[in-house]
Tab-separated table of C-alpha atoms and ligand atoms in Angstrom:
chain	number	residue	atom	x	y	z
A	23	MET	CA	-0.091	-0.060	0.132
A	24	GLU	CA	1.355	3.506	-1.219
A	25	LEU	CA	-1.155	6.102	-0.800
A	26	ILE	CA	-3.122	7.741	2.126
A	27	GLY	CA	-6.150	9.470	0.949
A	28	TYR	CA	-7.858	12.606	1.979
A	29	THR	CA	-10.415	15.010	1.184
A	30	CYS	CA	-10.085	18.365	2.443
A	31	SER	CA	-7.468	21.462	2.189
A	32	TYR	CA	-7.372	21.775	5.808
A	33	ILE	CA	-5.618	18.424	6.624
A	34	PRO	CA	-1.991	19.370	6.618
A	35	LEU	CA	-0.285	17.035	3.980
A	36	GLU	CA	3.098	17.208	5.959
A	37	ILE	CA	1.674	15.240	8.647
A	38	LEU	CA	0.014	12.695	6.209
A	39	SER	CA	3.520	12.358	4.356
A	40	ALA	CA	5.015	11.998	7.525
A	41	THR	CA	3.819	8.242	7.368
A	42	GLY	CA	5.855	7.481	4.768
A	43	LEU	CA	2.739	7.161	2.440
A	44	LYS	CA	1.847	9.358	-0.441
A	45	PRO	CA	-1.027	11.733	0.270
A	46	TYR	CA	-3.846	11.162	-2.307
A	47	ARG	CA	-6.441	13.825	-2.396
A	48	LEU	CA	-9.911	12.104	-3.614
A	49	LEU	CA	-10.842	14.322	-6.404
A	50	HIS	CA	-12.307	11.914	-9.097
A	51	GLY	CA	-14.817	13.146	-11.508
A	52	GLU	CA	-15.932	10.812	-14.261
A	53	ILE	CA	-18.843	9.095	-15.424
A	54	SER	CA	-17.826	5.497	-15.232
A	55	LEU	CA	-16.502	6.041	-11.902
A	56	SER	CA	-19.668	7.806	-11.090
A	57	GLN	CA	-21.719	4.923	-12.176
A	58	LYS	CA	-19.675	2.664	-9.959
A	59	GLY	CA	-20.284	4.415	-7.054
A	60	GLU	CA	-23.994	4.530	-7.825
A	61	THR	CA	-24.056	0.948	-6.510
A	62	GLN	CA	-23.118	2.191	-3.090
A	63	VAL	CA	-25.049	5.567	-2.681
A	64	ARG	CA	-28.327	6.904	-4.458
A	65	ILE	CA	-28.102	8.075	-8.135
A	66	ASP	CA	-28.599	12.010	-6.905
A	67	ALA	CA	-25.669	12.278	-4.913
A	68	CYS	CA	-22.991	14.699	-5.851
A	69	PRO	CA	-21.122	13.141	-8.515
A	70	LEU	CA	-17.497	13.774	-7.276
A	71	ILE	CA	-18.474	11.475	-4.217
A	72	LYS	CA	-19.965	8.843	-6.535
A	73	SER	CA	-16.642	8.842	-8.737
A	74	ASN	CA	-14.559	9.129	-5.609
A	75	LEU	CA	-16.095	5.858	-4.232
A	76	GLY	CA	-15.730	4.485	-7.676
A	77	PHE	CA	-12.270	4.990	-7.346
A	78	LEU	CA	-11.839	3.887	-4.197
A	79	LEU	CA	-13.619	0.473	-4.793
A	80	GLU	CA	-11.392	-0.301	-7.958
A	81	ASN	CA	-8.073	0.665	-6.113
A	82	LYS	CA	-8.805	-0.177	-2.500
A	83	ASN	CA	-5.707	-2.186	-2.018
A	84	ARG	CA	-3.398	0.952	-2.575
A	85	PHE	CA	-4.954	2.706	0.186
A	86	ALA	CA	-3.636	2.202	4.012
A	87	CYS	CA	-6.184	4.643	5.285
A	88	ILE	CA	-8.506	7.561	4.191
A	89	ILE	CA	-8.597	10.802	6.334
A	90	GLY	CA	-12.067	11.999	5.597
A	91	ALA	CA	-13.096	15.613	6.860
A	92	THR	CA	-16.379	17.430	7.917
A	93	GLY	CA	-16.353	20.088	4.814
A	94	CYS	CA	-19.492	19.080	3.236
A	95	ASP	CA	-22.293	16.445	4.296
A	96	MET	CA	-21.617	14.248	1.231
A	97	SER	CA	-18.019	13.998	1.686
A	98	ARG	CA	-18.810	13.273	5.267
A	99	ARG	CA	-21.078	10.294	3.936
A	100	MET	CA	-18.491	9.364	1.432
A	101	VAL	CA	-16.366	8.092	4.341
A	102	GLU	CA	-19.019	6.240	6.293
A	103	VAL	CA	-19.862	4.179	2.940
A	104	VAL	CA	-16.009	3.296	2.701
A	105	LYS	CA	-16.023	2.145	6.218
A	106	THR	CA	-19.120	-0.015	5.378
A	107	PHE	CA	-18.141	-1.346	2.155
A	108	THR	CA	-14.259	-1.603	2.164
A	109	ASP	CA	-11.514	-2.773	4.618
A	110	ILE	CA	-9.893	0.509	4.201
A	111	PRO	CA	-9.341	2.192	7.483
A	112	VAL	CA	-11.035	5.686	7.970
A	113	TYR	CA	-10.578	8.651	10.255
A	114	ILE	CA	-12.548	11.953	10.303
A	115	PHE	CA	-10.919	15.313	10.893
A	116	ASN	CA	-13.655	17.432	12.350
A	117	ASN	CA	-12.593	20.648	10.622
A	118	PRO	CA	-14.475	23.304	12.519
A	119	ARG	CA	-16.868	25.458	10.366
A	120	THR	CA	-16.660	28.627	12.670
A	121	ASP	CA	-13.401	30.523	12.935
A	122	ASN	CA	-11.828	28.598	16.152
A	123	PHE	CA	-8.451	27.743	16.016
A	124	GLU	CA	-8.686	25.989	19.372
A	125	ILE	CA	-11.047	23.322	17.984
A	126	TYR	CA	-8.775	23.281	14.986
A	127	SER	CA	-5.375	22.904	16.884
A	128	ASN	CA	-7.001	20.125	18.822
A	129	GLU	CA	-7.974	18.122	15.828
A	130	VAL	CA	-4.803	18.671	14.390
A	131	ASP	CA	-3.059	16.872	17.526
A	132	GLY	CA	-5.786	14.323	17.326
A	133	LEU	CA	-4.909	13.518	13.854
A	134	VAL	CA	-0.948	13.093	15.125
A	135	ASN	CA	-1.810	10.624	17.524
A	136	GLU	CA	-4.171	8.766	15.587
A	137	LEU	CA	-1.603	8.229	12.716
A	138	GLU	CA	1.408	7.628	15.454
A	139	GLN	CA	-0.669	4.705	16.876
A	140	PHE	CA	-2.178	3.566	13.642
A	141	PHE	CA	1.514	3.089	11.964
A	142	HIS	CA	3.620	2.609	15.102
A	143	ARG	CA	5.494	5.369	14.138
A	144	ARG	CA	6.695	8.607	16.115
A	145	LEU	CA	6.065	11.700	13.749
A	146	ASP	CA	9.064	13.545	15.537
A	147	LYS	CA	10.350	17.102	15.263
A	148	SER	CA	12.817	16.250	12.567
A	149	ILE	CA	10.703	14.289	10.289
A	150	ILE	CA	7.977	16.903	10.535
A	151	GLU	CA	10.877	19.711	9.678
A	152	LYS	CA	11.914	17.371	6.735
A	153	GLU	CA	8.313	17.181	5.353
A	154	CYS	CA	7.618	20.927	5.485
A	155	GLU	CA	10.419	21.779	3.778
A	156	LYS	CA	9.821	19.250	1.192
A	157	TRP	CA	6.307	20.535	0.762
A	158	GLU	CA	6.873	23.895	1.125
A	159	LYS	CA	9.622	24.175	-1.830
A	160	ILE	CA	7.024	22.471	-4.297
A	161	ARG	CA	4.468	24.755	-3.178
A	162	GLN	CA	6.855	27.740	-4.085
A	163	HIS	CA	7.448	25.972	-7.327
A	164	LEU	CA	3.600	25.710	-8.178
A	165	ILE	CA	3.378	29.444	-7.433
A	166	SER	CA	5.905	30.343	-9.625
A	167	ILE	CA	4.355	28.371	-12.548
A	168	ASP	CA	0.700	29.881	-11.240
A	169	ALA	CA	2.404	33.326	-12.292
A	170	HIS	CA	2.387	32.626	-16.070
A	171	ARG	CA	-1.332	31.882	-16.014
A	172	ARG	CA	-1.902	35.340	-13.856
A	173	THR	CA	0.594	37.447	-15.784
A	174	HIS	CA	-0.800	39.982	-18.418
A	175	PRO	CA	-1.125	38.319	-21.223
A	176	SER	CA	-1.841	35.189	-19.566
A	177	ALA	CA	1.178	32.933	-20.566
A	178	LEU	CA	0.094	29.615	-19.437
A	179	SER	CA	-3.625	28.044	-19.822
A	180	THR	CA	-5.202	26.622	-17.045
A	181	THR	CA	-5.748	23.330	-18.982
A	182	THR	CA	-2.177	22.952	-18.608
A	183	PHE	CA	-1.996	24.180	-15.067
A	184	HIS	CA	-4.363	21.641	-13.876
A	185	LYS	CA	-2.339	18.645	-15.598
A	186	ILE	CA	0.816	20.288	-13.532
A	187	VAL	CA	-0.640	20.754	-10.462
A	188	LYS	CA	-2.265	17.175	-10.404
A	189	GLY	CA	1.116	16.076	-9.152
A	190	TYR	CA	0.729	17.788	-5.926
A	191	HIS	CA	-2.560	16.556	-5.296
A	192	GLN	CA	-1.586	13.012	-5.896
A	193	GLY	CA	1.801	13.045	-3.913
A	194	LYS	CA	3.546	12.452	-7.333
A	195	PHE	CA	6.327	15.154	-7.006
A	196	GLU	CA	8.448	13.615	-9.877
A	197	GLU	CA	5.586	14.105	-12.218
A	198	ILE	CA	5.327	17.863	-11.603
A	199	ALA	CA	7.075	19.351	-14.625
A	200	LYS	CA	10.325	21.627	-14.102
A	201	GLY	CA	9.624	24.062	-17.170
A	202	VAL	CA	6.143	25.451	-18.739
A	203	PRO	CA	5.029	25.935	-22.197
A	204	GLU	CA	4.453	28.912	-23.362
A	205	GLU	CA	0.649	29.605	-24.184
A	206	ILE	CA	0.229	33.319	-24.615
A	207	SER	CA	-3.423	34.299	-24.906
A	208	TYR	CA	-5.316	37.551	-25.397
A	209	LYS	CA	-8.731	35.958	-24.751
A	210	PRO	CA	-11.198	37.834	-22.413
A	211	ARG	CA	-9.776	36.970	-18.984
A	212	ILE	CA	-11.648	35.267	-16.401
A	213	TYR	CA	-11.724	33.711	-12.743
A	214	LEU	CA	-13.014	30.168	-11.770
A	215	LEU	CA	-14.688	29.667	-8.559
A	216	GLY	CA	-17.300	26.603	-7.562
A	217	SER	CA	-17.293	22.994	-6.920
A	218	PRO	CA	-13.930	20.894	-6.986
A	219	ILE	CA	-12.000	20.528	-10.336
A	220	SER	CA	-11.740	16.969	-10.466
A	221	TYR	CA	-8.703	15.371	-12.103
A	222	GLU	CA	-10.712	14.251	-15.210
A	223	SER	CA	-12.287	17.794	-15.614
A	224	GLY	CA	-9.542	18.671	-18.511
A	225	PRO	CA	-11.939	18.739	-21.157
A	226	LEU	CA	-14.085	21.216	-19.489
A	227	LEU	CA	-11.352	23.374	-18.877
A	228	GLU	CA	-10.346	23.091	-22.268
A	229	LEU	CA	-14.027	23.589	-23.566
A	230	ILE	CA	-13.728	26.846	-21.649
A	231	GLU	CA	-10.623	27.974	-22.851
A	232	GLN	CA	-11.201	27.499	-26.429
A	233	ARG	CA	-13.160	31.178	-25.834
A	234	LEU	CA	-11.880	32.613	-22.552
A	235	ARG	CA	-8.574	32.247	-20.542
A	236	ILE	CA	-9.051	31.362	-17.088
A	237	CYS	CA	-6.235	33.419	-15.207
A	238	GLY	CA	-6.785	32.568	-11.705
A	239	ASP	CA	-9.355	30.192	-9.547
A	240	PHE	CA	-10.223	29.331	-6.049
A	241	ASN	CA	-11.349	25.633	-6.554
A	242	CYS	CA	-9.922	22.532	-5.115
A	243	GLY	CA	-8.306	20.626	-7.576
A	244	LEU	CA	-6.476	23.739	-8.959
A	245	SER	CA	-4.820	26.264	-7.166
A	246	ARG	CA	-6.559	26.163	-3.722
A	247	GLY	CA	-3.727	24.936	-1.456
A	248	ILE	CA	-0.804	25.784	-3.122
A	249	TYR	CA	-0.832	29.080	-1.522
A	250	ILE	CA	-0.583	27.813	2.186
A	251	ARG	CA	2.778	29.217	3.437
A	252	VAL	CA	4.276	27.323	5.957
A	253	THR	CA	7.155	29.454	7.618
A	254	GLU	CA	7.637	27.389	10.908
A	255	LYS	CA	8.468	23.838	10.311
A	256	SER	CA	6.900	22.377	13.206
A	257	VAL	CA	3.286	21.005	13.991
A	258	THR	CA	2.499	24.049	15.733
A	259	GLY	CA	3.463	26.182	12.266
A	260	LEU	CA	1.346	23.658	10.486
A	261	LYS	CA	-1.657	24.446	12.712
A	262	LYS	CA	-1.418	28.354	12.040
A	263	ALA	CA	-0.486	27.913	8.310
A	264	TYR	CA	-3.199	25.504	7.593
A	265	PHE	CA	-6.099	27.161	9.641
A	266	ASN	CA	-5.091	30.586	7.871
A	267	GLN	CA	-5.183	29.325	4.455
A	268	PRO	CA	-7.381	31.003	1.602
A	269	PRO	CA	-10.725	30.194	3.527
A	270	CYS	CA	-13.120	27.595	2.686
A	271	ILE	CA	-16.362	29.104	1.509
A	272	PHE	CA	-18.088	26.850	3.734
A	273	LYS	CA	-16.623	28.544	6.722
A	274	ARG	CA	-19.013	30.663	8.935
A	275	PRO	CA	-18.696	33.672	8.574
A	276	ASN	CA	-17.190	33.584	5.168
A	277	LYS	CA	-16.174	37.123	4.962
A	278	ARG	CA	-12.772	36.279	4.629
A	279	TYR	CA	-13.555	34.151	1.336
A	280	TYR	CA	-15.178	36.993	-0.375
A	281	GLU	CA	-12.399	39.323	0.496
A	282	TRP	CA	-9.699	36.925	-0.563
A	283	VAL	CA	-11.665	36.518	-4.210
A	284	GLU	CA	-12.528	40.137	-4.447
A	285	LYS	CA	-8.518	40.956	-4.260
A	286	ASP	CA	-7.651	38.228	-6.363
A	287	ILE	CA	-10.018	38.997	-9.128
A	288	LYS	CA	-8.261	42.380	-9.152
A	289	ALA	CA	-4.817	41.082	-9.181
A	290	THR	CA	-5.498	38.821	-12.353
A	291	LYS	CA	-7.262	41.871	-13.935
A	292	SER	CA	-10.170	39.314	-14.535
A	293	THR	CA	-13.362	40.730	-16.352
A	294	GLY	CA	-15.774	37.991	-15.414
A	295	ILE	CA	-16.511	35.092	-13.291
A	296	ILE	CA	-17.343	31.415	-14.174
A	297	ALA	CA	-19.083	29.749	-11.080
A	298	PHE	CA	-18.927	25.874	-11.903
A	299	VAL	CA	-21.299	23.742	-9.753
A	300	LEU	CA	-21.562	20.134	-9.909
A	301	ASP	CA	-25.132	18.719	-10.136
A	302	TYR	CA	-26.415	18.251	-6.554
A	303	CYS	CA	-23.671	20.296	-5.343
A	304	ASP	CA	-26.093	22.258	-3.105
A	305	ASN	CA	-23.276	23.676	-0.882
A	306	PHE	CA	-22.022	25.617	-3.995
A	307	ASP	CA	-25.333	26.154	-5.534
A	308	PHE	CA	-27.069	28.108	-2.324
A	309	GLU	CA	-24.106	30.241	-2.322
A	310	ILE	CA	-24.351	31.919	-5.986
A	311	PRO	CA	-26.575	34.589	-4.749
A	312	GLN	CA	-24.259	35.565	-2.282
A	313	MET	CA	-21.429	35.483	-4.973
A	314	GLU	CA	-23.557	37.918	-7.280
A	315	ARG	CA	-24.403	40.321	-4.314
A	316	CYS	CA	-20.499	40.701	-3.018
A	317	LEU	CA	-18.447	40.356	-5.999
A	318	PRO	CA	-17.984	42.948	-8.748
A	319	LEU	CA	-18.142	41.154	-11.939
A	320	PRO	CA	-20.716	38.977	-14.058
A	321	ILE	CA	-20.980	35.520	-13.149
A	322	LEU	CA	-21.894	32.698	-15.317
A	323	ARG	CA	-23.307	29.428	-13.432
A	324	LEU	CA	-22.026	26.226	-15.039
A	325	LYS	CA	-23.687	23.175	-14.176
A	326	SER	CA	-22.263	19.528	-15.042
A	327	ASP	CA	-22.410	16.267	-13.742
A	328	PHE	CA	-19.056	15.020	-15.499
A	329	SER	CA	-21.066	13.398	-18.070
A	330	PHE	CA	-20.900	16.180	-20.767
A	331	GLN	CA	-24.309	15.466	-21.996
A	332	ASN	CA	-24.864	18.960	-21.865
A	333	ILE	CA	-21.871	20.106	-23.703
A	334	SER	CA	-23.759	21.817	-26.098
A	335	GLN	CA	-25.552	23.887	-23.850
A	336	ILE	CA	-22.507	24.796	-22.176
A	337	LYS	CA	-20.747	26.112	-25.123
A	338	ILE	CA	-23.829	28.326	-26.060
A	339	ARG	CA	-24.033	29.621	-22.374
A	340	ILE	CA	-20.134	30.361	-22.685
A	341	ASP	CA	-20.615	32.490	-25.903
A	342	ALA	CA	-23.488	34.352	-24.596
A	343	PHE	CA	-21.344	35.064	-21.518
A	344	ILE	CA	-18.809	36.473	-24.002
A	345	ASP	CA	-21.427	38.933	-25.371
A	346	VAL	CA	-22.803	39.995	-21.708
A	347	LEU	CA	-18.976	40.991	-20.896
A	348	ALA	CA	-18.378	42.727	-24.484
A	349	SER	CA	-21.693	44.694	-24.019
A	350	LEU	CA	-20.041	45.859	-20.186
A	351	ARG	CA	-17.297	47.306	-22.067
A	352	GLY	CA	-18.138	49.036	-25.438
A	353	GLY	CA	-17.827	45.813	-27.127
A	354	VAL	CA	-14.500	45.094	-26.003
A	355	VAL	CA	-13.607	42.211	-23.638
B	27	SF4	S1	-14.269	23.001	-0.539
B	27	SF4	FE1	-13.865	23.314	1.677
B	27	SF4	S2	-14.497	21.559	2.890
B	27	SF4	FE2	-14.625	21.332	0.887
B	27	SF4	S3	-13.027	19.865	0.227
B	27	SF4	FE3	-12.415	22.210	-0.169
B	27	SF4	S4	-11.437	23.038	1.754
B	27	SF4	FE4	-12.598	21.134	2.225
């Protein structure tokens, strides 16, 4: 077994990696995996959860354990299903929804204890320090790659960035490209928000980028996570860095989320926003009216279930959105 699965950006990767296993973020979204997952959960469950379940059922021998989190109800449910239908041991990290550092800190200590007992291995100071150095280096490298995407004109597509950042989420450092291709684009610049972008979401990003350029995002599966800055190489330092990361939309209050996004859409000179929402992902869907109220740019809501059955509709909606962007800027986007 080579992998330790996890489901949320608030779970410190350095701690998972200190077990000697590769931290593998469960971010699958593909129709055949989804159908496999449907053998265990209702058909109207979130497609990401169904796909992750499908992936776990097919790859159960590769996972030593799964660290789930209390991010959204479906993700919590997935861990229960894994516990019931597979032999993979599971543990739940209770990520507090409120801004409460003490609860978060206790949860990280609980995770360290649990892993130490489970793997019969002390996650001591020197191991954690080494892991902090390793992951910080890779995040800095990814941030420097992301800068190509954000620059004006944008020099890297999100379609390519998505392929590169996958290595980070799957713990495969060796697959993270050293150099990046030059993909200069003068297409209208947009910012992406919404549900997680799965490993298999390349065609969706490609479809958007045939007409627009995604210059920044706040999505799990893309740049979310790489802006965590660990300066103090210890469990205490990890707690501070992960707690203060770009804040999750599900936190309450989530004012900091909106402040972060507003600042970032200015920094990336975006002219519009695409909010990608997975079918049945109510958490993000219910947040769209708030986004429309709080964010200063036009928002296009795209819904999908990874099947691409609505691909023609998506294309038409993107074209109509470009017209909206143009009409707001005297015909120029
Ligand atoms: S959206 Fe928030 S809660 Fe859900 S997986 Fe991402 S960081 Fe975790």
